[in-house]
Structure formats: C-alpha cells, structure tokens
Amino acid sequence: MSQSHYSPLLLTLTTFHLFIISTSLPPTFAQAIPINTLVAPIHKHSPSSLYTLTLNFNSQYVIDLTTPTLWSSCPSNHPTTLCSSLQCAAAAPRQCTRLRGGGGDAGHYPCTCTAYRSAPTTNKCPYGDYLTLTLTPIILSGPSVVSSCSTNNAIHPALPVGATGIIGLGNSQLNFPSQLSAQLKIQNQFAICLPSTTAAPGVAFFGSTKPFRLLPPDLPDLTTLLSYTPLIKNPKNPNGYYLDVEGILVNNQPVQFLERVLEFDCLGHGWVVISTTVPYTTLHSRVYRPFLKAFVRATSRIQCVPKVKPFDLCLNSSKLGSTRMGYGIAQIDVMLKGGEKWTIFGRNSLVQAGPEAACLAFVDGGPRAEQAVVVGGYQLEDHLLVFDLDRSRLGFTGSLLGIRTGCASFNFTVGV
Ligand SMILES: *[C@@H]1O[C@H](CO)[C@@H](O)[C@H](O)[C@H]1NC(C)=O
Ligand SMILES: *[C@@H]1O[C@H](CO)[C@@H](O)[C@H](O)[C@H]1NC(C)=O
C-alpha cells in the first residue's frame, strides 16, 4: 500500500506536529479534502512517566484515560457554561455529584456549571468550571470543544514542566474524540501508541486508524494485527475504561487468587482499569501477593539484588539474557474475556531501576485498593491500542518490538 492512504490532513498536520491550529484555510479547500484521521505526537516525560499529546502547535496536554474532558488552568476572564445546559447535565461523574450537589454550583447566580474530574485511582473529585473553547482545526472552521478549566489548581496529576493541561480521553460523550467525531464526522475512536523513550515521540490517531504504519516501511498495516476485547463500563466510575480479565498466568501457570477480586462489587470496586497516569501496573494486595510469589518462583534461578523502591523484586540484570522484547524472563499472560490474551514480555515486565537491578515493574496497591488492577503506562508502551468507542471495544497488538518496531517509529513526514 502506498502512503497516499493517509489523508492529506495527516500530512498537513504532522508537518506542524499538531492537529489543531488557529489557522483556517479557504473553504473550497476544506470541502475538497475529506478528513478521516487526525494525528498528533505523544511525548513521554521523565521523571514523571506521564505522556503528553501536542495540540495547538506546541501545547502539551497530559493524556488521561479516566478524565472525560480537556482540562487546563482557567484564563483570568473566562466564559462559563450554565447549569441548565445539556453539556452540564452530561458532564458530572455520578460519584462526584453527591459531594457538591448536582452538576451545577447552585449557590452562585446565575448558576454556572461545575466540572468534575472523576479520578478512579485516587477517589477524589477535583472540580472547576466548564467552558467552551473554540479550537480551529486546519481545513475546517470553528468546531468548539467543550472543555473545563481549573480555578483552584486542582489539576491532578501534577503536570510535567511546560504542560498546559490534561487531555481527557475518558469514556464520555464530552471526551475529545467524541467531540471531534460529532463535529468532523469522523469515526468515534482513537488510538494511542505510547513510546518507551523520551527521545522520540509516539503517536495518537483520532478517527480512522487504518492504515497504521510504523517504520520500517515493509511492515504491514498494524491494525491487521489487532485483537479485541470488550470495554466495560463501571457505573460508579463511568469515565474509566475497564477490561474483563479472567485470570493471570506467569510462565503458563495460573496465578492462584480469588477470582472474585477481579469482579465488580456493588460499590464499583474490582476489575481492571486502564490508566496512562499510573506509571506501573498496580495490583490489589490480594492479587499482587500471589502474583509476586508466582514470579519469584518462575525466576528463582536468577540472582536477586537489593530491592529498589517501589518494587519488591529486583534481579541481577547481568544474569539475564536479552531478547528482541527485552530481558528474557518468564512471560506474563493476562487472560481476557472472549479468549484473547495479552502477553507481557521482559521489556514491559522488568524495569531497569539501577545499574544491575532489573525490577518487576508492578506495584502493590495495598489491601484497600479501589480497583483490582490499574494497568499502568509502562505495560502499555510499544503496543498499539485502539479505543473503538462506538463498539465499546479495545483493539490491542502484542509488543511491537516483536516485529522490530516500536511506537517511536512513526514517520511524521509520511505523505510529504
Ligand atoms: C551481578 O552479576 C554480576 C555477573 O555475574 C556480578 O559480577 C555482580 O557482582 C552481581 N551483582 C550483584 C549486586 O550481586
Ligand atoms: C518518511 O517519509 C518520507 C516521505 O514519504 C520519506 O521521504 C522518508 O524517507 C521517510 N523516513 C524514513 C526514515 O523512512
């Protein structure tokens, strides 16, 4: 297939490393070019291990899969959204409305809508104002994106230096992909490919993800390699993307823990949520302890070295062989509903935490962790993830290192 399968938009946008800019082109040009896909680079930040998306030329927004809207600090004079608006009704996560009485702050007249971010990983409800920003994507004029701004510096997680705000990709009609989809008539889905390096960007697609190509040029369209699993909605945390996980294998042996821990209870606890703001996958103690034990057993022939916080098992990395997918080590399989499995190899299971310390890159979330598993960014790196919002399913590839590429191998000048 040739490069022409990328829409011309891709070319224009990626030339500037952005997909929303404050320029508009003549309308005739706009009509001539159908938009299928919008593309933006993703940067990994150190030491925060957060990932940002570049919008409006060079503004960095932290990618957050549990926040429903775009967030930034409020400009001193900003328009607000009325409580009576549809957006306001659609906006408030349920577990937060209890705290502050409805979607709007009724103490203020005229009543302006209070925006909340649900933060399933912290169980907090940061809030701010809703406002409508007019962002002008190239070749179309004026879709406005409902956005929120924080009046009280309650933007969590702490933003890396230079970041403008948070791009909420969480499950909601108000999330960025859904708003783009409604206004630009593109497919309601997005793809992220998180880089494992700070040296080169990974890539996000909004709209059609076909074809998804990385260098070298002879690789197939990676969307042909996707496996799918349903995305589940947790009524208590409706903005998060949950997976139905049936079990975990270490070295092909099932890890013994109460399967019940992986099920939702009526308080919305349990199951498995995906997060790009948690650096390492965090397991409820009842899952973590048997998992750690199984991994220790599977690697017992390899010399341990002193632990490096926050990890509990570190191996002497000079004793480990290396493979295309990182250190050669017992593989971890996450068994998903529907028979698919997600296999984690050395590059995503061990992290170099010292000169000779390769540590198991999973963290104990404690006995009171809200979620059974929060899948963190380190485990997602160098995988293509397609969030198909219309069909409520997640497409995922295995480690792209297995086919000698990675998320930082997107050619941003393709199609020029
Ligand atoms: C790790 O293994 C190397 C090579 O066998 C050895 O020289 C080194 O002392 C070991 N490191 C630790 C901390 O035990
Ligand atoms: C990226 O794409 C451009 C345009 O097709 C091409 O000229 C360039 O060689 C590609 N870069 C690499 C590293 O293949």
XYZ file of C-alpha atoms and ligand atoms in Angstrom:
444
model
C 0.000 0.000 0.000
C 1.190 3.457 -0.682
C 1.498 6.465 1.547
C -1.470 8.083 -0.174
C -3.777 6.071 2.107
C -3.086 8.642 4.761
C -5.381 11.573 4.358
C -3.761 14.806 3.196
C -4.759 16.155 6.560
C -2.222 13.939 8.151
C 0.448 15.446 6.024
C -0.526 18.997 6.790
C -0.990 18.396 10.431
C 2.014 16.343 11.136
C 4.221 18.738 9.286
C 3.440 21.118 12.116
C 3.298 18.399 14.767
C -0.238 19.259 15.693
C -3.720 18.711 14.574
C -5.500 21.721 15.871
C -4.169 25.071 14.941
C -5.581 28.552 14.941
C -5.445 28.969 11.212
C -8.177 28.337 8.743
C -7.851 27.587 5.072
C -10.168 28.657 2.264
C -13.494 26.781 2.471
C -13.111 25.357 -1.019
C -10.020 23.548 0.159
C -11.944 22.388 3.191
C -14.641 20.814 1.057
C -12.144 19.187 -1.247
C -10.474 17.134 1.431
C -12.361 14.520 3.426
C -10.991 14.155 6.912
C -10.581 10.622 8.133
C -7.848 10.814 10.664
C -6.207 13.376 12.876
C -2.748 12.655 14.117
C -0.682 14.052 16.984
C 2.630 13.134 18.575
C 2.853 11.691 22.087
C 5.849 12.524 24.278
C 6.986 10.601 27.314
C 8.204 12.698 30.228
C 10.811 11.817 32.774
C 10.827 11.512 35.753
C 7.019 11.786 35.954
C 6.463 8.956 33.428
C 3.476 10.907 32.125
C 2.655 11.093 28.429
C 1.563 14.288 26.703
C -0.182 14.989 23.438
C 0.731 18.073 21.435
C -2.150 20.388 20.454
C -2.225 23.927 19.055
C 1.354 23.857 17.707
C 3.188 23.189 20.910
C 0.854 22.962 23.891
C 1.408 19.744 25.796
C -1.615 18.044 27.341
C -1.212 15.110 29.711
C -3.065 12.063 28.392
C -5.584 10.796 30.923
C -7.870 7.885 30.123
C -10.164 8.451 33.100
C -10.903 12.166 32.718
C -13.817 12.984 30.435
C -12.843 16.393 29.031
C -9.988 18.678 28.181
C -8.622 20.487 31.248
C -6.393 23.483 31.665
C -5.951 26.341 34.110
C -8.638 28.995 33.813
C -7.724 32.153 31.989
C -8.470 35.136 34.261
C -11.598 36.081 32.331
C -13.315 33.024 31.036
C -16.772 32.255 29.722
C -18.697 29.690 31.726
C -21.439 27.196 30.953
C -24.869 27.481 32.552
C -26.162 24.739 34.807
C -29.190 24.361 32.606
C -27.090 23.429 29.559
C -27.061 19.949 28.133
C -23.303 19.773 28.464
C -23.581 20.413 32.151
C -26.030 17.589 32.618
C -23.800 15.256 30.656
C -20.714 16.324 32.471
C -20.700 15.344 36.091
C -19.468 11.895 37.049
C -22.031 10.401 39.369
C -19.810 9.710 42.308
C -18.795 13.360 42.355
C -22.229 14.940 42.143
C -23.049 13.608 45.570
C -20.269 15.672 47.020
C -21.256 19.002 45.627
C -24.930 18.727 44.938
C -25.659 18.231 41.268
C -23.855 19.237 38.114
C -24.006 22.903 38.974
C -22.957 25.000 41.864
C -26.404 26.282 42.741
C -25.053 28.710 45.333
C -23.920 31.006 42.551
C -26.283 33.139 40.439
C -26.510 32.836 37.575
C -25.728 29.205 38.201
C -22.603 28.141 36.352
C -21.740 24.562 35.736
C -19.152 22.964 37.919
C -16.927 20.492 36.170
C -15.609 17.447 37.963
C -12.931 15.061 37.111
C -13.513 11.587 38.357
C -10.240 10.098 39.391
C -10.856 6.390 39.994
C -7.273 5.835 41.004
C -7.394 8.416 43.792
C -11.128 8.507 44.510
C -11.003 12.299 44.555
C -13.257 14.710 42.703
C -11.272 17.702 41.576
C -13.568 20.362 40.159
C -13.530 23.569 38.166
C -15.569 25.470 35.580
C -16.862 24.292 32.240
C -16.229 26.477 29.286
C -16.373 26.208 25.549
C -13.142 26.750 23.714
C -13.228 27.358 20.027
C -10.401 25.372 18.591
C -9.993 25.619 14.884
C -8.692 22.519 13.247
C -6.988 23.060 9.985
C -9.287 22.996 6.926
C -12.472 23.378 8.912
C -13.524 26.450 10.716
C -14.795 26.587 14.188
C -15.743 23.352 15.929
C -15.912 24.284 19.552
C -14.787 21.815 22.089
C -16.363 21.764 25.497
C -13.538 21.986 27.917
C -13.042 22.503 31.628
C -10.705 24.727 33.470
C -9.448 24.598 36.983
C -9.891 27.629 39.189
C -8.185 26.082 42.158
C -5.097 24.385 40.772
C -6.812 21.081 41.325
C -5.397 19.620 38.176
C -4.228 16.131 39.005
C -1.896 14.512 38.354
C 0.784 17.157 38.807
C 1.607 18.342 35.327
C 5.106 17.921 33.988
C 7.037 21.123 33.370
C 5.646 23.030 30.423
C 2.348 21.150 30.140
C -0.780 23.243 29.591
C -3.423 20.845 30.839
C -4.938 17.413 30.589
C -6.496 15.849 27.548
C -9.320 13.754 28.870
C -9.874 10.702 26.724
C -12.091 9.040 29.335
C -15.340 7.400 28.361
C -17.871 10.231 27.893
C -19.844 11.976 25.200
C -17.781 15.018 26.071
C -14.419 13.437 25.583
C -12.175 14.856 22.957
C -12.540 12.009 20.420
C -16.358 12.053 20.664
C -16.493 15.803 20.157
C -14.181 15.579 17.167
C -16.224 12.713 15.805
C -19.504 14.607 16.124
C -18.170 17.768 14.563
C -15.863 16.450 11.891
C -17.937 13.343 11.083
C -15.040 11.055 11.666
C -15.158 7.643 13.320
C -15.649 7.778 17.079
C -12.415 6.123 18.065
C -8.848 6.901 18.901
C -5.582 5.050 19.000
C -2.587 5.614 21.210
C 0.870 4.196 20.811
C 2.948 5.179 23.855
C 6.688 5.495 23.299
C 9.118 3.766 25.640
C 11.666 6.516 25.156
C 11.792 10.244 25.830
C 13.989 10.680 22.746
C 11.318 10.360 20.050
C 7.545 10.733 20.033
C 4.903 8.057 19.831
C 1.636 8.791 18.081
C -2.116 9.228 18.611
C -4.770 8.847 15.898
C -8.310 10.205 16.134
C -10.879 8.827 13.701
C -9.949 6.070 11.316
C -6.844 4.187 12.355
C -6.413 2.349 9.057
C -3.777 2.021 7.895
C -1.487 2.348 10.887
C 2.091 2.086 9.735
C 5.378 2.328 11.535
C 8.912 2.163 10.196
C 10.485 0.176 8.678
C 8.326 0.666 5.568
C 7.878 -3.027 4.802
C 5.763 -3.630 7.922
C 2.091 -4.477 7.419
C -0.752 -2.184 8.461
C -0.689 -2.824 12.202
C -4.460 -2.662 12.502
C -4.496 -6.082 10.815
C -2.724 -7.417 13.901
C -5.262 -6.193 16.455
C -7.046 -8.482 18.897
C -10.215 -7.178 20.517
C -11.704 -7.285 23.966
C -14.856 -5.541 25.238
C -14.547 -2.246 27.107
C -16.753 -2.421 30.183
C -18.401 0.492 31.930
C -18.238 0.724 35.701
C -21.401 2.553 36.789
C -19.501 4.094 39.699
C -16.650 5.300 37.523
C -18.306 5.720 34.139
C -15.398 7.578 32.582
C -12.880 4.761 33.002
C -12.151 2.001 30.504
C -12.499 -1.347 32.219
C -11.463 -4.753 30.945
C -12.960 -8.095 31.760
C -9.969 -10.100 32.955
C -10.420 -13.756 33.775
C -7.023 -14.592 35.147
C -3.282 -14.113 35.046
C -0.630 -16.660 34.095
C 3.044 -16.479 34.970
C 5.206 -18.824 32.920
C 2.000 -20.512 31.705
C 0.889 -21.311 35.259
C -2.308 -19.704 36.563
C -1.738 -17.355 39.488
C -3.946 -18.521 42.345
C -6.065 -15.780 43.792
C -9.716 -15.293 44.459
C -11.260 -14.651 41.057
C -13.857 -12.650 42.942
C -11.292 -9.893 43.431
C -11.496 -9.216 39.698
C -15.274 -8.812 39.740
C -17.168 -5.630 40.299
C -18.917 -5.453 43.623
C -21.869 -3.165 44.158
C -19.524 -0.404 45.333
C -17.827 -0.360 41.955
C -14.676 -1.982 43.276
C -12.804 -4.657 41.421
C -11.998 -5.339 37.832
C -9.289 -3.867 35.750
C -8.996 -0.278 34.546
C -6.500 1.187 32.073
C -4.578 4.298 33.059
C -1.818 6.294 31.420
C -1.240 8.398 34.537
C -0.162 5.487 36.699
C 3.422 4.633 35.760
C 3.393 0.924 36.673
C 0.537 -1.556 36.869
C -0.813 -1.521 40.396
C -2.478 -4.609 41.844
C -4.730 -5.015 44.850
C -2.721 -6.872 47.522
C -4.892 -9.944 47.121
C -3.783 -10.156 43.503
C -0.315 -8.734 43.984
C 0.950 -11.144 46.637
C 0.203 -14.368 44.768
C 1.387 -12.744 41.531
C 4.701 -11.739 43.104
C 5.089 -15.214 44.578
C 4.468 -16.812 41.199
C 7.016 -14.543 39.539
C 9.597 -15.210 42.264
C 9.061 -18.934 41.755
C 9.400 -18.626 37.983
C 12.664 -16.678 38.294
C 14.145 -18.451 41.310
C 17.260 -19.483 39.392
C 18.222 -15.855 38.799
C 20.175 -13.967 41.441
C 18.236 -11.270 43.316
C 19.741 -7.893 44.123
C 18.574 -5.403 46.785
C 15.087 -4.035 46.144
C 14.660 -0.594 44.641
C 11.504 1.254 45.721
C 8.629 0.961 44.894
C 9.379 -2.540 43.598
C 9.566 -5.782 45.563
C 11.630 -7.996 43.319
C 14.827 -6.971 41.584
C 17.024 -9.358 39.644
C 20.683 -9.065 38.738
C 20.354 -7.836 35.200
C 23.858 -9.058 34.273
C 22.473 -12.560 34.689
C 19.592 -12.026 32.307
C 19.726 -12.757 28.626
C 18.212 -10.258 26.258
C 15.680 -10.795 23.527
C 14.008 -8.577 20.968
C 11.308 -7.898 23.552
C 13.607 -7.025 26.429
C 15.161 -9.269 29.060
C 14.471 -12.953 28.583
C 12.226 -13.674 31.545
C 9.088 -15.638 32.429
C 6.200 -14.292 30.387
C 3.021 -12.967 31.956
C -0.319 -13.618 30.251
C -3.416 -11.638 31.089
C -6.425 -13.758 30.102
C -9.233 -11.626 28.726
C -12.879 -12.435 28.332
C -13.563 -13.878 24.920
C -10.386 -15.953 24.869
C -7.875 -13.281 23.903
C -4.755 -12.852 25.944
C -2.340 -10.014 26.459
C 1.195 -11.285 26.819
C 3.763 -9.225 28.676
C 7.430 -9.807 27.828
C 10.591 -8.541 29.521
C 10.541 -5.009 28.110
C 7.147 -4.378 29.707
C 7.545 -6.520 32.832
C 11.006 -5.558 34.097
C 12.327 -2.047 34.542
C 15.990 -1.113 34.892
C 15.980 0.573 38.292
C 19.723 0.535 38.943
C 22.942 -0.424 37.157
C 22.374 -4.114 37.859
C 18.774 -4.098 39.084
C 16.010 -5.204 36.722
C 12.873 -4.941 38.847
C 9.437 -6.455 38.393
C 7.558 -3.368 37.162
C 4.357 -3.958 39.132
C 3.331 -2.260 42.351
C 1.324 -3.326 45.415
C -1.765 -1.116 45.632
C -2.491 -2.270 49.168
C -5.407 -4.181 50.701
C -7.832 -1.300 50.234
C -7.091 -0.523 46.588
C -10.293 0.556 44.809
C -9.524 -1.410 41.684
C -8.211 -4.945 41.486
C -5.771 -3.870 38.784
C -4.841 -0.482 37.354
C -2.909 -1.171 34.175
C -0.146 1.437 34.033
C 1.715 3.200 31.258
C 4.891 1.094 31.405
C 2.944 -2.027 30.475
C 1.218 -0.234 27.581
C 4.337 1.125 25.910
C 5.151 -0.092 22.411
C 1.694 -1.556 21.915
C -0.916 -0.110 19.582
C -4.192 0.442 21.475
C -7.363 1.314 19.572
C -10.295 2.539 21.668
C -13.324 1.882 19.489
C -15.958 3.911 21.322
C -18.882 3.123 19.030
C -18.418 -0.590 19.509
C -17.152 -0.376 23.102
C -14.114 -2.474 22.461
C -10.366 -2.200 22.772
C -8.105 -3.330 19.959
C -4.563 -4.157 21.028
C -1.450 -5.561 19.438
C 1.271 -7.560 21.113
C 4.573 -5.856 21.790
C 5.610 -4.070 18.613
C 9.218 -4.890 19.481
C 8.324 -8.414 18.377
C 8.064 -7.148 14.805
C 11.155 -4.962 15.125
C 9.389 -1.655 15.528
C 8.037 0.496 18.355
C 5.729 3.412 18.972
C 8.552 5.907 18.418
C 8.893 4.691 14.830
C 6.035 6.651 13.313
C 7.188 8.638 10.295
C 5.712 12.076 10.918
C 6.729 13.214 7.449
C 4.918 10.387 5.699
C 2.984 11.516 2.652
C 5.036 14.681 2.067
C 25.539 -9.417 39.263
O 26.155 -10.380 38.433
C 27.463 -9.992 38.024
C 27.942 -11.009 36.981
O 27.801 -12.340 37.435
C 28.369 -9.908 39.260
O 29.676 -9.535 38.866
C 27.786 -8.861 40.185
O 28.528 -8.791 41.388
C 26.327 -9.186 40.517
N 25.748 -8.057 41.245
C 25.242 -8.144 42.467
C 24.720 -6.872 43.061
O 25.198 -9.189 43.076
C 9.422 9.227 5.939
O 8.559 9.525 4.905
C 9.119 10.397 3.930
C 8.038 10.734 2.933
O 7.440 9.602 2.410
C 10.321 9.740 3.279
O 10.896 10.609 2.337
C 11.326 9.410 4.367
O 12.402 8.701 3.809
C 10.662 8.565 5.456
N 11.622 8.402 6.549
C 12.162 7.230 6.835
C 13.107 7.229 7.996
O 11.897 6.205 6.223
